Coordinates of C-alpha atoms in Angstrom, one line a residue:
L135 CA -13.9 15.3 -2.0
C136 CA -11.9 16.0 1.2
L137 CA -9.3 13.4 0.2
E138 CA -9.0 15.0 -3.3
R139 CA -8.4 18.4 -1.8
A140 CA -5.9 17.2 0.7
A141 CA -3.9 15.4 -1.9
G142 CA -4.2 18.3 -4.4
T143 CA -5.5 16.0 -7.2
E144 CA -7.7 18.5 -8.8
G145 CA -7.2 18.4 -12.6
M146 CA -5.6 15.0 -12.6
T147 CA -6.9 11.9 -14.3
V148 CA -9.6 9.6 -13.0
S149 CA -7.1 6.8 -12.8
S150 CA -4.8 8.8 -10.5
R151 CA -7.6 9.6 -8.2
W152 CA -8.8 6.0 -8.1
L153 CA -5.2 4.9 -7.4
L154 CA -5.0 7.2 -4.4
G155 CA -8.3 6.0 -3.0
V156 CA -7.2 2.4 -3.3
L157 CA -3.9 3.1 -1.7
V158 CA -5.5 4.8 1.3
V159 CA -7.9 1.9 1.8
A160 CA -5.2 -0.7 1.4
G161 CA -2.8 1.1 3.7
T162 CA -5.4 1.5 6.4
L163 CA -6.4 -2.2 6.3
S164 CA -2.8 -3.3 6.2
Q165 CA -2.0 -1.3 9.4
C166 CA -5.2 -2.6 10.9
S167 CA -4.1 -6.2 10.3
Q168 CA -0.7 -5.4 11.8
Y169 CA -2.1 -4.1 15.1
L170 CA -5.1 -6.4 15.3
L171 CA -3.5 -9.0 17.7
S172 CA -2.5 -6.2 20.1
F173 CA -6.2 -5.2 20.6
L174 CA -7.6 -8.7 20.5
Y175 CA -5.5 -9.5 23.6
S176 CA -7.8 -7.3 25.6
S177 CA -10.7 -9.7 24.9
E178 CA -11.2 -12.2 27.7
A179 CA -12.5 -14.9 25.2
F180 CA -9.2 -14.6 23.3
R181 CA -7.0 -14.9 26.3
A182 CA -9.1 -17.8 27.8
E183 CA -9.1 -19.8 24.6
L184 CA -5.4 -19.6 23.8
E185 CA -4.1 -19.4 27.4
M186 CA -1.3 -17.0 26.4
E187 CA 1.1 -15.5 29.0
P188 CA 1.9 -11.8 28.9
A189 CA 5.5 -12.4 28.1
V190 CA 4.6 -14.6 25.1
F191 CA 2.1 -12.0 23.9
S192 CA 4.8 -9.3 24.1
A193 CA 7.2 -11.4 22.0
L194 CA 4.5 -12.1 19.4
V195 CA 3.5 -8.5 18.8
G196 CA 7.1 -7.3 19.1
F197 CA 9.9 -9.3 17.8
V198 CA 8.0 -12.1 16.0
G199 CA 6.0 -9.7 13.9
G200 CA 8.5 -6.8 13.8
F201 CA 11.7 -8.6 12.7
P202 CA 10.2 -10.1 9.5
R203 CA 8.6 -6.7 8.8
C204 CA 12.1 -5.0 8.9
L205 CA 13.6 -7.6 6.6
S206 CA 10.7 -7.2 4.2
Q207 CA 11.1 -3.5 4.1
L208 CA 14.8 -3.7 3.4
S209 CA 14.2 -6.1 0.5
A210 CA 11.3 -4.2 -1.0
G211 CA 13.5 -1.5 -2.6
A212 CA 15.9 -4.0 -4.2
L213 CA 13.2 -6.5 -5.4
V214 CA 10.4 -4.2 -6.5
K215 CA 11.5 -2.2 -9.5
T216 CA 8.7 -2.9 -12.0
R217 CA 5.0 -3.8 -11.8
R218 CA 4.7 -2.2 -8.4
S219 CA 0.9 -2.5 -8.3
T220 CA 1.1 -6.3 -8.8
W221 CA 3.8 -6.7 -6.1
L222 CA 1.8 -4.5 -3.7
A223 CA -1.4 -6.6 -4.4
F224 CA 0.6 -9.7 -3.7
A225 CA 1.8 -8.3 -0.4
L226 CA -1.8 -7.5 0.6
L227 CA -2.9 -11.0 -0.3
L228 CA 0.0 -12.4 1.7
Q229 CA -1.0 -10.3 4.7
A230 CA -4.7 -11.3 4.2
S231 CA -3.6 -15.0 4.4
G232 CA -1.7 -14.3 7.7
T233 CA -4.7 -12.5 9.2
L234 CA -7.0 -15.4 8.2
L235 CA -4.5 -17.8 9.8
L236 CA -4.7 -15.6 12.9
G237 CA -8.4 -16.1 13.0
H238 CA -8.1 -19.9 12.8
S239 CA -5.3 -20.2 15.4
T240 CA -5.7 -22.7 18.2
K241 CA -2.1 -22.7 19.5
V242 CA 0.5 -20.2 20.3
W243 CA 2.8 -21.3 17.4
H244 CA -0.1 -20.7 15.0
L245 CA -0.2 -17.1 16.2
A246 CA 3.6 -16.9 15.7
L247 CA 3.3 -18.1 12.2
A248 CA 0.5 -15.7 11.5
Q249 CA 2.5 -12.8 12.8
V250 CA 5.4 -13.7 10.6
V251 CA 3.2 -13.8 7.5
V252 CA 1.5 -10.6 8.4
G253 CA 4.9 -8.9 9.1
V254 CA 6.3 -10.0 5.7
G255 CA 3.3 -8.7 3.8
S256 CA 2.9 -5.4 5.7
G257 CA 6.6 -4.6 5.3
W258 CA 6.2 -3.9 1.6
L259 CA 3.4 -1.5 2.0
Y260 CA 5.2 1.9 2.3
P261 CA 8.3 1.2 0.3
V262 CA 6.3 0.0 -2.7
G263 CA 3.4 2.4 -2.1
Y264 CA 5.7 5.5 -2.1
S265 CA 7.5 4.1 -5.2
L266 CA 4.2 3.7 -7.0
I267 CA 3.1 7.2 -6.1
A268 CA 6.4 8.6 -7.4
S269 CA 5.9 6.8 -10.7
R270 CA 2.3 7.9 -11.2
Y271 CA 2.1 11.5 -9.9
E272 CA 3.9 14.6 -11.0
R273 CA 3.6 16.3 -7.6
T274 CA 4.0 13.8 -4.8
E275 CA 4.3 15.8 -1.7
R276 CA 0.7 16.1 -0.8
V277 CA -0.2 12.6 -2.1
N278 CA 2.5 11.2 0.1
G279 CA 1.1 13.0 3.0
V280 CA -2.4 11.6 2.5
F281 CA -1.0 8.1 2.1
S282 CA 1.1 8.4 5.2
V283 CA -2.0 9.0 7.4
T284 CA -2.9 5.4 7.0
A285 CA -0.3 4.6 9.6
Y286 CA -2.8 6.2 12.1
F287 CA -6.1 5.2 10.5
G288 CA -5.1 1.5 10.7
P289 CA -4.6 1.2 14.4
A290 CA -7.7 3.3 15.0
L291 CA -9.7 0.8 12.9
A292 CA -8.0 -2.1 14.7
S293 CA -9.2 -0.8 18.0
L294 CA -12.8 -1.4 16.8
G295 CA -11.9 -5.1 16.4
V296 CA -12.5 -5.5 20.1
S297 CA -16.1 -4.3 19.6
V298 CA -16.5 -6.7 16.7
S299 CA -15.0 -9.5 18.7
L300 CA -17.5 -8.9 21.5
A301 CA -20.4 -9.0 19.1
T302 CA -19.4 -11.8 16.8
G303 CA -16.3 -13.4 18.2
W304 CA -12.6 -12.6 17.8
R305 CA -12.2 -15.1 14.9
A306 CA -14.9 -13.3 12.9
A307 CA -13.1 -10.0 13.4
C308 CA -9.9 -11.6 11.9
R309 CA -11.8 -13.1 9.0
L310 CA -13.5 -9.7 8.3
V311 CA -10.2 -7.9 8.1
A312 CA -8.7 -10.7 5.9
A313 CA -11.6 -10.4 3.5
L314 CA -11.3 -6.6 3.3
L315 CA -7.5 -6.9 2.6
A316 CA -8.2 -9.4 -0.2
T317 CA -10.8 -7.0 -1.7
A318 CA -8.3 -4.1 -1.6
A319 CA -5.7 -6.2 -3.4
M320 CA -8.3 -7.0 -6.1
G321 CA -9.1 -3.4 -6.4
L322 CA -5.5 -2.5 -6.9
L323 CA -5.1 -5.1 -9.6
F324 CA -8.3 -3.8 -11.3
Q325 CA -7.0 -0.3 -11.2
Q326 CA -3.7 -1.4 -12.8
Q327 CA -5.7 -3.1 -15.6
Q328 CA -7.8 0.0 -16.1
H329 CA -4.7 2.2 -16.1
G330 CA -3.2 0.1 -18.8
Q331 CA -6.3 0.1 -21.0
H332 CA -7.0 3.9 -20.7
G333 CA -3.4 5.1 -20.5
Q334 CA -3.2 5.9 -24.2
Q335 CA -6.6 7.6 -24.1
E336 CA -5.6 9.7 -21.1
T337 CA -2.3 10.7 -22.8
T338 CA -4.2 11.8 -25.9
A339 CA -6.7 13.7 -23.9
F340 CA -4.0 15.7 -22.1
R341 CA -2.2 16.7 -25.3
G342 CA -2.5 20.2 -26.5
P343 CA -3.9 21.3 -29.8
E344 CA -2.1 20.2 -33.0
G345 CA 0.3 17.9 -31.2
G346 CA 1.3 20.3 -28.5
S347 CA 3.0 19.0 -25.4
L348 CA 2.0 18.9 -21.8
K349 CA 3.6 21.3 -19.3
E350 CA 3.1 21.7 -15.6
G351 CA 1.4 24.9 -14.8
S352 CA -1.2 26.4 -12.6
K353 CA -3.1 25.1 -9.6
K354 CA -5.2 22.8 -11.8
G355 CA -2.0 21.0 -12.7
F356 CA -1.4 21.5 -16.4
V357 CA -1.3 24.0 -19.2
F358 CA -1.0 23.3 -22.9
S359 CA 1.6 24.7 -25.3
S360 CA 1.7 24.2 -29.1
K361 CA 4.8 23.4 -31.1
E362 CA 5.0 26.9 -32.4
E363 CA 5.1 28.3 -28.9
E364 CA 7.9 25.9 -27.9
E365 CA 9.9 26.9 -31.0
T366 CA 9.4 30.6 -30.2
T367 CA 10.5 30.1 -26.6
T368 CA 13.6 28.2 -27.7
T369 CA 14.6 30.9 -30.2
T370 CA 14.0 33.7 -27.6
T371 CA 16.2 31.8 -25.1
V372 CA 19.1 31.4 -27.6
T373 CA 18.9 35.1 -28.5
L374 CA 19.0 36.2 -24.8
N375 CA 22.0 33.9 -24.2
K376 CA 23.9 35.6 -27.1
K377 CA 23.1 39.0 -25.7
R378 CA 24.3 38.1 -22.3
R379 CA 27.6 36.8 -23.7
C380 CA 28.2 40.0 -25.6
L381 CA 27.5 42.1 -22.5
S382 CA 29.9 39.9 -20.5
L383 CA 32.7 40.4 -23.1
L384 CA 32.1 44.2 -23.1
A385 CA 32.2 44.3 -19.3
L386 CA 35.4 42.2 -19.2
G387 CA 37.1 44.5 -21.8
A388 CA 36.1 47.6 -19.9
G389 CA 37.3 46.2 -16.7
S390 CA 40.7 45.2 -18.1
R391 CA 41.1 48.7 -19.6
Y392 CA 40.6 50.5 -16.3

């Protein structure tokens, strides 16, 4: 309910609400996976098992993960133009595989490869996510604001990975995040399928009486107008334009006379 009010989705379709919820969960988990290695380094078991120097750790969480993420973000706008939900689900699955690889790493170069895969997958999150929101929502300002808070929810969730690693081991924490990412990707694909099946029904449900069209209106989001109302509005607009032209000509003639 809080999420719905913050995004201003009152009066919108069930499919739109479901999409927003999936995007928030997917974005949070994606950012959690991105920052997971940074918090796992505080675990003594993690440092003792991999014997990683601080300089190597800085390179892994900085350049090794950040540079592929930048390239991925730059390519997302050019490559992803259709089927955005499918591409975003693919990116989440790619990031889940990188997180799973992180949980099975035994050497430093395993961690480096995992960070590259996670970086490529996470780089598509916001370009594709915002593009998907723009294609599915009429008013995107508040929806974008809700989706953007995942950049802060994710690191906050990743910080809990230290507690999970102390209780079950750091590898189990990585596997848990990878499983949740894969689940979010499946939820996104399921939502896309549901949207395709019920899209026609939702369009019919939001049409006005006797074939009226849909117009944006009050706080609830939409008002209906019949064809007769639209024709009357068009006729009134044409009449007003003619009157304005006549008044402009009279004013011009009066001005030239004096």
